[in-house]
GROMACS .gro file of C-alpha atoms in nm:
model
  425
    1MET     CA    1   0.000   0.000   0.000
    2ALA     CA    2   0.113   0.360  -0.056
    3ASN     CA    3   0.327   0.526   0.210
    4ASP     CA    4   0.095   0.823   0.262
    5ILE     CA    5  -0.257   0.937   0.183
    6TYR     CA    6  -0.142   1.154  -0.108
    7SER     CA    7   0.027   0.869  -0.293
    8TYR     CA    8  -0.268   0.644  -0.211
    9ILE     CA    9  -0.515   0.885  -0.374
   10LYS     CA   10  -0.310   0.915  -0.693
   11GLU     CA   11  -0.263   0.537  -0.721
   12GLU     CA   12  -0.631   0.465  -0.664
   13GLU     CA   13  -0.734   0.725  -0.924
   14VAL     CA   14  -0.523   0.545  -1.184
   15ARG     CA   15  -0.670   0.207  -1.083
   16TYR     CA   16  -1.024   0.345  -1.100
   17ALA     CA   17  -0.974   0.432  -1.468
   18GLN     CA   18  -0.892   0.067  -1.552
   19GLU     CA   19  -1.148  -0.189  -1.665
   20ILE     CA   20  -1.255  -0.488  -1.459
   21GLU     CA   21  -1.381  -0.818  -1.598
   22VAL     CA   22  -1.746  -0.874  -1.513
   23MET     CA   23  -1.737  -1.212  -1.685
   24GLU     CA   24  -1.576  -1.366  -1.990
   25ASN     CA   25  -1.600  -1.131  -2.292
   26TRP     CA   26  -1.744  -0.847  -2.080
   27SER     CA   27  -1.516  -0.576  -1.944
   28TRP     CA   28  -1.654  -0.274  -1.761
   29ASN     CA   29  -1.529   0.049  -1.612
   30MET     CA   30  -1.743   0.248  -1.369
   31LYS     CA   31  -1.589   0.584  -1.458
   32GLU     CA   32  -1.652   0.529  -1.829
   33HIS     CA   33  -2.003   0.397  -1.756
   34ILE     CA   34  -2.091   0.721  -1.576
   35ARG     CA   35  -1.930   0.937  -1.848
   36THR     CA   36  -2.117   0.750  -2.124
   37SER     CA   37  -2.448   0.780  -1.941
   38ILE     CA   38  -2.409   1.157  -1.892
   39LEU     CA   39  -2.316   1.220  -2.256
   40MET     CA   40  -2.595   0.999  -2.390
   41LYS     CA   41  -2.853   1.159  -2.163
   42HIS     CA   42  -2.766   1.507  -2.289
   43GLY     CA   43  -2.755   1.414  -2.657
   44LYS     CA   44  -2.377   1.420  -2.702
   45PHE     CA   45  -2.162   1.186  -2.910
   46LEU     CA   46  -1.909   0.971  -2.724
   47LYS     CA   47  -1.630   1.005  -2.981
   48ALA     CA   48  -1.756   1.211  -3.275
   49SER     CA   49  -1.736   1.589  -3.267
   50ASN     CA   50  -1.996   1.777  -3.064
   51ASP     CA   51  -1.893   2.107  -3.224
   52LEU     CA   52  -2.202   2.274  -3.370
   53THR     CA   53  -2.014   2.375  -3.687
   54THR     CA   54  -1.933   2.014  -3.778
   55LYS     CA   55  -2.202   1.835  -3.580
   56GLN     CA   56  -2.383   1.534  -3.722
   57PRO     CA   57  -2.753   1.483  -3.639
   58ASN     CA   58  -2.811   1.338  -3.294
   59LYS     CA   59  -3.172   1.239  -3.231
   60ASN     CA   60  -3.189   1.206  -2.854
   61ILE     CA   61  -3.433   0.925  -2.769
   62VAL     CA   62  -3.276   0.865  -2.425
   63TYR     CA   63  -3.382   1.180  -2.242
   64PRO     CA   64  -3.760   1.157  -2.313
   65LEU     CA   65  -3.764   0.798  -2.186
   66LEU     CA   66  -3.568   0.893  -1.874
   67ASN     CA   67  -3.809   1.179  -1.811
   68LEU     CA   68  -4.099   0.935  -1.815
   69ARG     CA   69  -3.923   0.716  -1.558
   70TYR     CA   70  -3.848   1.018  -1.339
   71ARG     CA   71  -4.220   1.095  -1.323
   72ALA     CA   72  -4.344   0.736  -1.294
   73GLU     CA   73  -4.101   0.636  -1.016
   74ASP     CA   74  -4.093   0.964  -0.823
   75ILE     CA   75  -4.167   0.996  -0.451
   76ASP     CA   76  -4.300   1.322  -0.312
   77VAL     CA   77  -4.255   1.446   0.042
   78LYS     CA   78  -4.632   1.419   0.088
   79ASP     CA   79  -4.598   1.042   0.035
   80VAL     CA   80  -4.389   1.013   0.353
   81SER     CA   81  -4.589   0.932   0.665
   82LEU     CA   82  -4.407   0.929   1.000
   83TYR     CA   83  -4.549   0.779   1.315
   84VAL     CA   84  -4.434   0.661   1.657
   85ASN     CA   85  -4.415   0.282   1.659
   86ASP     CA   86  -4.508   0.244   2.023
   87SER     CA   87  -4.864   0.169   2.131
   88GLU     CA   88  -4.825   0.372   2.452
   89LYS     CA   89  -4.694   0.680   2.272
   90TYR     CA   90  -4.882   0.651   1.945
   91HIS     CA   91  -5.063   0.979   2.019
   92LEU     CA   92  -4.729   1.161   1.966
   93SER     CA   93  -4.734   1.064   1.597
   94PHE     CA   94  -4.928   1.381   1.522
   95LEU     CA   95  -4.651   1.601   1.665
   96VAL     CA   96  -4.376   1.402   1.491
   97LYS     CA   97  -4.547   1.427   1.154
   98LYS     CA   98  -4.621   1.797   1.200
   99TYR     CA   99  -4.256   1.870   1.285
  100HIS     CA  100  -4.135   1.661   0.988
  101ASP     CA  101  -4.370   1.819   0.734
  102GLU     CA  102  -4.340   2.181   0.844
  103VAL     CA  103  -3.986   2.209   0.982
  104TYR     CA  104  -3.750   1.922   0.901
  105THR     CA  105  -3.856   1.890   0.536
  106GLU     CA  106  -3.789   2.256   0.463
  107GLU     CA  107  -3.467   2.279   0.662
  108HIS     CA  108  -3.315   1.982   0.482
  109ASP     CA  109  -3.482   2.034   0.143
  110LEU     CA  110  -3.604   1.675   0.126
  111ASP     CA  111  -3.801   1.733  -0.193
  112THR     CA  112  -3.480   1.812  -0.384
  113PHE     CA  113  -3.307   1.518  -0.215
  114PHE     CA  114  -3.579   1.276  -0.332
  115ASP     CA  115  -3.560   1.408  -0.690
  116GLU     CA  116  -3.179   1.396  -0.712
  117THR     CA  117  -3.163   1.045  -0.565
  118ASN     CA  118  -3.435   0.921  -0.800
  119GLN     CA  119  -3.261   1.059  -1.109
  120GLU     CA  120  -2.920   0.923  -1.007
  121LYS     CA  121  -3.048   0.569  -0.958
  122ILE     CA  122  -3.238   0.573  -1.287
  123ASP     CA  123  -2.954   0.721  -1.495
  124PHE     CA  124  -2.667   0.508  -1.367
  125GLY     CA  125  -2.829   0.201  -1.210
  126GLY     CA  126  -2.749   0.309  -0.856
  127THR     CA  127  -2.728   0.598  -0.614
  128LEU     CA  128  -2.511   0.680  -0.314
  129VAL     CA  129  -2.640   0.874  -0.011
  130ARG     CA  130  -2.437   1.008   0.281
  131LYS     CA  131  -2.578   1.070   0.625
  132SER     CA  132  -2.466   1.404   0.769
  133SER     CA  133  -2.559   1.647   1.043
  134ALA     CA  134  -2.738   1.850   0.773
  135GLY     CA  135  -2.958   1.554   0.678
  136PRO     CA  136  -2.921   1.301   0.395
  137ILE     CA  137  -2.705   1.413   0.100
  138THR     CA  138  -2.695   1.259  -0.247
  139GLU     CA  139  -2.334   1.200  -0.353
  140THR     CA  140  -2.317   1.245  -0.729
  141LEU     CA  141  -2.150   0.939  -0.880
  142GLU     CA  142  -1.956   1.153  -1.128
  143SER     CA  143  -1.772   1.312  -0.834
  144ILE     CA  144  -1.624   0.976  -0.730
  145ALA     CA  145  -1.246   0.982  -0.774
  146PHE     CA  146  -1.205   0.614  -0.688
  147CYS     CA  147  -1.384   0.321  -0.525
  148ASP     CA  148  -1.412  -0.057  -0.552
  149GLN     CA  149  -1.574  -0.117  -0.893
  150THR     CA  150  -1.723  -0.448  -0.781
  151ASP     CA  151  -1.889  -0.310  -0.465
  152ILE     CA  152  -1.882   0.061  -0.386
  153LEU     CA  153  -1.884   0.016  -0.007
  154SER     CA  154  -1.644  -0.279   0.016
  155GLY     CA  155  -1.337  -0.054   0.020
  156PRO     CA  156  -1.227   0.308   0.070
  157ILE     CA  157  -1.405   0.565  -0.143
  158GLY     CA  158  -1.275   0.903  -0.255
  159PHE     CA  159  -1.453   1.205  -0.404
  160LYS     CA  160  -1.303   1.479  -0.616
  161LEU     CA  161  -1.477   1.809  -0.542
  162PHE     CA  162  -1.429   2.162  -0.674
  163PHE     CA  163  -1.443   2.457  -0.436
  164SER     CA  164  -1.421   2.826  -0.503
  165PRO     CA  165  -1.210   3.017  -0.246
  166ASP     CA  166  -1.527   3.155  -0.084
  167GLU     CA  167  -1.678   2.806  -0.055
  168LEU     CA  168  -1.353   2.676   0.089
  169TYR     CA  169  -1.338   2.950   0.353
  170GLU     CA  170  -1.690   2.851   0.459
  171MET     CA  171  -1.557   2.504   0.546
  172GLU     CA  172  -1.347   2.657   0.825
  173LYS     CA  173  -1.668   2.638   1.030
  174GLN     CA  174  -1.641   2.258   1.006
  175GLY     CA  175  -1.281   2.258   1.125
  176TRP     CA  176  -1.101   2.244   0.791
  177GLY     CA  177  -0.753   2.397   0.798
  178ASP     CA  178  -0.728   2.363   1.176
  179THR     CA  179  -0.407   2.195   1.301
  180ARG     CA  180  -0.606   2.044   1.590
  181ASN     CA  181  -0.793   1.840   1.326
  182GLY     CA  182  -0.474   1.715   1.162
  183ALA     CA  183  -0.441   1.994   0.903
  184THR     CA  184  -0.094   2.050   0.757
  185THR     CA  185  -0.189   2.388   0.609
  186THR     CA  186  -0.457   2.651   0.644
  187ILE     CA  187  -0.725   2.713   0.385
  188GLU     CA  188  -0.580   3.058   0.315
  189GLU     CA  189  -0.237   2.909   0.240
  190LEU     CA  190  -0.389   2.647   0.007
  191VAL     CA  191  -0.585   2.913  -0.185
  192VAL     CA  192  -0.266   3.115  -0.236
  193LEU     CA  193  -0.064   2.808  -0.342
  194ALA     CA  194  -0.334   2.696  -0.587
  195GLU     CA  195  -0.358   3.044  -0.739
  196GLU     CA  196   0.020   3.064  -0.782
  197ALA     CA  197   0.023   2.722  -0.949
  198LYS     CA  198  -0.245   2.830  -1.198
  199GLN     CA  199  -0.051   3.146  -1.279
  200GLN     CA  200   0.256   2.933  -1.350
  201ASP     CA  201   0.053   2.711  -1.583
  202SER     CA  202  -0.087   3.018  -1.760
  203GLN     CA  203   0.260   3.162  -1.812
  204LYS     CA  204   0.377   2.829  -1.957
  205GLY     CA  205   0.073   2.816  -2.187
  206LEU     CA  206  -0.066   2.508  -2.012
  207LYS     CA  207  -0.439   2.444  -1.978
  208THR     CA  208  -0.564   2.421  -1.618
  209LYS     CA  209  -0.779   2.125  -1.517
  210THR     CA  210  -1.020   2.328  -1.306
  211PRO     CA  211  -1.233   2.619  -1.429
  212GLY     CA  212  -1.169   2.971  -1.303
  213LYS     CA  213  -1.039   2.985  -0.949
  214TYR     CA  214  -1.181   2.650  -0.843
  215ILE     CA  215  -0.958   2.429  -0.628
  216GLU     CA  216  -0.953   2.047  -0.637
  217ILE     CA  217  -1.030   1.888  -0.303
  218TYR     CA  218  -1.039   1.514  -0.231
  219ARG     CA  219  -1.258   1.368   0.043
  220VAL     CA  220  -1.163   1.010   0.135
  221HIS     CA  221  -1.363   0.772   0.359
  222GLY     CA  222  -1.280   0.416   0.459
  223SER     CA  223  -1.055   0.174   0.645
  224LEU     CA  224  -0.698   0.282   0.578
  225LEU     CA  225  -0.358   0.230   0.736
  226ALA     CA  226  -0.335   0.385   1.081
  227SER     CA  227  -0.012   0.552   0.971
  228TYR     CA  228  -0.215   0.779   0.741
  229LEU     CA  229  -0.384   0.920   1.048
  230ALA     CA  230  -0.108   0.903   1.308
  231GLU     CA  231   0.207   1.113   1.311
  232GLN     CA  232   0.499   0.932   1.150
  233ASP     CA  233   0.711   0.959   1.463
  234SER     CA  234   0.437   0.837   1.698
  235ALA     CA  235   0.308   0.488   1.772
  236ASP     CA  236   0.501   0.170   1.708
  237SER     CA  237   0.528   0.000   1.370
  238GLY     CA  238   0.270  -0.261   1.465
  239GLU     CA  239   0.009   0.004   1.536
  240LYS     CA  240   0.082   0.179   1.204
  241GLU     CA  241   0.010  -0.140   1.010
  242LYS     CA  242  -0.343  -0.165   1.150
  243TYR     CA  243  -0.645  -0.052   0.949
  244ILE     CA  244  -0.892   0.189   1.102
  245ARG     CA  245  -1.186   0.379   0.957
  246GLN     CA  246  -1.095   0.741   0.889
  247LEU     CA  247  -1.185   1.058   0.700
  248HIS     CA  248  -0.936   1.273   0.508
  249ILE     CA  249  -0.983   1.608   0.336
  250VAL     CA  250  -0.688   1.663   0.103
  251GLY     CA  251  -0.591   1.930  -0.148
  252PHE     CA  252  -0.329   1.925  -0.425
  253TYR     CA  253  -0.131   2.202  -0.588
  254LYS     CA  254   0.165   2.206  -0.829
  255ASN     CA  255   0.497   2.314  -0.682
  256LYS     CA  256   0.759   2.515  -0.869
  257ASP     CA  257   0.883   2.195  -1.039
  258GLY     CA  258   0.533   2.119  -1.170
  259VAL     CA  259   0.489   1.820  -0.937
  260ASP     CA  260   0.156   1.756  -0.760
  261THR     CA  261   0.201   1.822  -0.390
  262GLY     CA  262  -0.058   1.719  -0.133
  263VAL     CA  263  -0.169   1.898   0.183
  264THR     CA  264  -0.420   1.793   0.446
  265LEU     CA  265  -0.706   2.016   0.557
  266TYR     CA  266  -0.872   1.765   0.789
  267LYS     CA  267  -0.818   1.409   0.912
  268LYS     CA  268  -1.001   1.224   1.185
  269LYS     CA  269  -1.124   0.879   1.281
  270GLU     CA  270  -1.466   0.793   1.139
  271PHE     CA  271  -1.657   0.561   1.367
  272LYS     CA  272  -1.936   0.458   1.131
  273ASN     CA  273  -1.985   0.412   0.759
  274PRO     CA  274  -2.200   0.715   0.660
  275PHE     CA  275  -2.303   0.578   0.318
  276LYS     CA  276  -2.595   0.380   0.186
  277VAL     CA  277  -2.623   0.245  -0.169
  278LEU     CA  278  -2.935   0.167  -0.371
  279LEU     CA  279  -2.895  -0.043  -0.684
  280ALA     CA  280  -3.189   0.017  -0.918
  281GLY     CA  281  -3.278  -0.215  -1.203
  282LYS     CA  282  -3.120  -0.548  -1.291
  283LYS     CA  283  -2.829  -0.620  -1.056
  284ILE     CA  284  -2.515  -0.757  -1.221
  285ARG     CA  285  -2.273  -0.977  -1.030
  286ASN     CA  286  -1.917  -0.841  -0.998
  287ARG     CA  287  -2.031  -0.490  -1.082
  288ALA     CA  288  -2.082  -0.196  -0.846
  289LEU     CA  289  -2.381  -0.056  -1.038
  290ALA     CA  290  -2.691  -0.227  -1.177
  291TYR     CA  291  -2.814  -0.207  -1.537
  292GLY     CA  292  -2.871   0.169  -1.573
  293GLY     CA  293  -3.158   0.345  -1.742
  294VAL     CA  294  -2.928   0.502  -2.001
  295GLU     CA  295  -2.727   0.184  -2.049
  296GLU     CA  296  -3.031  -0.025  -2.138
  297ILE     CA  297  -3.112   0.195  -2.437
  298ILE     CA  298  -2.760   0.266  -2.564
  299ASP     CA  299  -2.797   0.038  -2.866
  300PRO     CA  300  -3.126   0.196  -2.983
  301GLN     CA  301  -2.965   0.541  -2.943
  302VAL     CA  302  -2.650   0.442  -3.136
  303TRP     CA  303  -2.843   0.291  -3.427
  304THR     CA  304  -3.093   0.577  -3.429
  305ASN     CA  305  -2.804   0.821  -3.473
  306TYR     CA  306  -2.651   0.596  -3.737
  307SER     CA  307  -2.977   0.605  -3.934
  308GLU     CA  308  -3.019   0.981  -3.892
  309ILE     CA  309  -2.665   1.042  -4.018
  310ARG     CA  310  -2.726   0.820  -4.321
  311LYS     CA  311  -3.058   0.995  -4.389
  312LYS     CA  312  -2.878   1.330  -4.377
  313GLU     CA  313  -2.620   1.203  -4.627
  314ILE     CA  314  -2.899   1.089  -4.859
  315LEU     CA  315  -3.083   1.421  -4.825
  316ASP     CA  316  -2.760   1.609  -4.897
  317ALA     CA  317  -2.716   1.401  -5.211
  318VAL     CA  318  -3.071   1.425  -5.343
  319SER     CA  319  -3.089   1.800  -5.276
  320LYS     CA  320  -2.809   1.864  -5.524
  321THR     CA  321  -2.902   1.971  -5.879
  322ILE     CA  322  -2.649   1.815  -6.118
  323LEU     CA  323  -2.671   1.873  -6.494
  324TYR     CA  324  -2.516   1.686  -6.788
  325THR     CA  325  -2.482   1.775  -7.159
  326ALA     CA  326  -2.309   1.655  -7.476
  327ASP     CA  327  -2.191   2.013  -7.546
  328GLU     CA  328  -1.831   1.995  -7.424
  329GLY     CA  329  -1.784   2.370  -7.412
  330TYR     CA  330  -2.111   2.454  -7.241
  331SER     CA  331  -1.979   2.481  -6.887
  332ASN     CA  332  -1.699   2.711  -7.007
  333ARG     CA  333  -1.940   2.947  -7.181
  334ASN     CA  334  -2.203   2.957  -6.905
  335GLN     CA  335  -2.166   3.007  -6.530
  336LEU     CA  336  -2.484   2.836  -6.407
  337ARG     CA  337  -2.441   2.948  -6.046
  338ASP     CA  338  -2.450   3.314  -6.153
  339MET     CA  339  -2.759   3.284  -6.377
  340ASP     CA  340  -3.089   3.449  -6.289
  341ASN     CA  341  -3.421   3.270  -6.284
  342LEU     CA  342  -3.572   3.221  -6.637
  343GLU     CA  343  -3.248   3.332  -6.803
  344ILE     CA  344  -3.207   3.181  -7.153
  345THR     CA  345  -2.899   2.975  -7.230
  346VAL     CA  346  -2.784   2.816  -7.560
  347VAL     CA  347  -2.629   2.477  -7.630
  348ARG     CA  348  -2.465   2.378  -7.956
  349GLU     CA  349  -2.685   2.229  -8.231
  350GLY     CA  350  -2.778   1.868  -8.174
  351ALA     CA  351  -2.690   1.876  -7.801
  352SER     CA  352  -2.918   1.900  -7.499
  353ILE     CA  353  -2.882   1.970  -7.126
  354ASN     CA  354  -3.050   1.748  -6.868
  355GLN     CA  355  -3.063   1.694  -6.492
  356VAL     CA  356  -2.901   1.390  -6.334
  357PRO     CA  357  -3.171   1.197  -6.139
  358THR     CA  358  -3.064   1.198  -5.772
  359THR     CA  359  -3.383   1.082  -5.602
  360ASN     CA  360  -3.338   0.792  -5.359
  361PRO     CA  361  -3.649   0.589  -5.279
  362ASN     CA  362  -3.457   0.386  -5.017
  363ILE     CA  363  -3.491   0.660  -4.757
  364ARG     CA  364  -3.819   0.496  -4.655
  365LEU     CA  365  -3.619   0.194  -4.533
  366PHE     CA  366  -3.427   0.416  -4.292
  367THR     CA  367  -3.753   0.558  -4.159
  368GLU     CA  368  -3.886   0.208  -4.091
  369TRP     CA  369  -3.554   0.106  -3.934
  370LEU     CA  370  -3.570   0.411  -3.705
  371GLY     CA  371  -3.922   0.322  -3.599
  372GLU     CA  372  -3.814  -0.030  -3.503
  373TRP     CA  373  -3.527   0.093  -3.284
  374GLN     CA  374  -3.742   0.354  -3.112
  375ALA     CA  375  -4.006   0.088  -3.040
  376GLN     CA  376  -3.731  -0.132  -2.893
  377ALA     CA  377  -3.614   0.155  -2.670
  378GLN     CA  378  -3.971   0.218  -2.547
  379THR     CA  379  -4.026  -0.151  -2.469
  380THR     CA  380  -3.696  -0.181  -2.281
  381SER     CA  381  -3.763   0.134  -2.079
  382GLY     CA  382  -4.126   0.046  -2.003
  383ALA     CA  383  -4.249   0.354  -2.189
  384THR     CA  384  -4.577   0.256  -2.353
  385ASP     CA  385  -4.756   0.500  -2.585
  386ALA     CA  386  -5.022   0.552  -2.320
  387LEU     CA  387  -4.765   0.655  -2.056
  388LEU     CA  388  -4.598   0.885  -2.308
  389GLY     CA  389  -4.931   1.066  -2.348
  390LYS     CA  390  -4.989   0.962  -2.710
  391ASN     CA  391  -5.349   0.945  -2.826
  392PRO     CA  392  -5.480   0.590  -2.879
  393PRO     CA  393  -5.598   0.481  -3.225
  394SER     CA  394  -5.941   0.612  -3.314
  395GLY     CA  395  -6.219   0.389  -3.183
  396SER     CA  396  -6.018   0.230  -2.898
  397PRO     CA  397  -6.246   0.145  -2.602
  398PHE     CA  398  -6.180   0.345  -2.286
  399SER     CA  399  -6.167   0.030  -2.070
  400LEU     CA  400  -5.898  -0.119  -2.296
  401GLN     CA  401  -5.691   0.199  -2.286
  402ASN     CA  402  -5.723   0.211  -1.906
  403LEU     CA  403  -5.602  -0.151  -1.883
  404VAL     CA  404  -5.304  -0.070  -2.106
  405VAL     CA  405  -5.207   0.223  -1.882
  406GLN     CA  406  -5.232   0.013  -1.564
  407THR     CA  407  -5.028  -0.269  -1.716
  408GLY     CA  408  -4.763  -0.024  -1.837
  409GLN     CA  409  -4.730   0.120  -1.487
  410GLY     CA  410  -4.653  -0.222  -1.338
  411LEU     CA  411  -4.277  -0.213  -1.403
  412HIS     CA  412  -4.246   0.142  -1.274
  413ALA     CA  413  -4.453   0.060  -0.964
  414HIS     CA  414  -4.211  -0.226  -0.889
  415ARG     CA  415  -3.909   0.004  -0.921
  416ARG     CA  416  -4.084   0.272  -0.715
  417GLY     CA  417  -4.144   0.017  -0.441
  418GLN     CA  418  -3.770  -0.054  -0.422
  419TYR     CA  419  -3.705   0.319  -0.393
  420GLU     CA  420  -3.965   0.358  -0.118
  421THR     CA  421  -3.797   0.085   0.087
  422TYR     CA  422  -3.461   0.258   0.045
  423ILE     CA  423  -3.602   0.597   0.153
  424ALA     CA  424  -3.772   0.437   0.455
  425GLU     CA  425  -3.440   0.288   0.568
   0.00000   0.00000   0.00000
């Protein structure tokens, strides 16, 4: 294992970017899975250019289907009912519920928490929540710097966060930058060092990793070597080799030689695992996340874009007006692009000028192909026409349409039930 927390973070970041083998002929990387899901959700290509000047058509079928799942599997604060589970004190349930609905819910913004957690689990196949003094907090999976890719909570987990100087100074209230909490530097010193490092990069013409004046901060939780927490000159070697649960807040800046240098803002023992994971959808053995909502419709999205790009190429071709003539000197004598409408032109005797037929009747096949893939995406995502709000065919009986809606809600009700259990815990 690494000699210090700084080396450990850098090593684990590299390992987190490597693929693991889920089973034979199936490799997976959590970081890439999250990146792919975010790009697909927002209608961006994974490898092709997303520059608007050279952009190919991207028909986003993922986001509408995710939106349907957000609505169908959502839990509102009004759905939460608290009560005292004690027959002798059951009458206090009224006071508990009143405090929860009118005070606790607003102070901790539970409505936003429910929405964020719901969207995370649907998008990626799982969500991670941290218990804090400020109430439950959804940890965005994209902020994870490293973790065990087979089971998020089976090993240490690190988060890469971005703080502005003002936001960082606010964390002094929580003891960051205080030597009594294991800090090796103050927040003010780190802000100055980070700013100097960015100025050095700017002078060298290098691109900074963080936008503006934001500073990279790592927050690491988990069972780590006791030596990471203890002073190097204290405790015997046997004690240093033990593993204890701990929390580290670490910052990095580049020194004058351009080398990443770590400093600690906070380090303490952590007596309890503050995280809880919900895996939504089909669980996959040897993988930290279940089959995500974006992942399950990647193929329909890829082939939809393929078809749209081919349709664009066909439309570009058929929209061209190409002429041909047996008069070899015609194009030299006449500049067709500069001619006005109804202008008369002359070809040599015995020759004619005609248009090359560029129509392509096969475009209908692409339209049918697109329809098949979109139907596949709807079926996989549980998005029936009725749930999407599409009008039924003329003459459909109301009772039949009502049955279709209820049947279509079955899958979402099952997923919502899993979410309700998670929220209750």
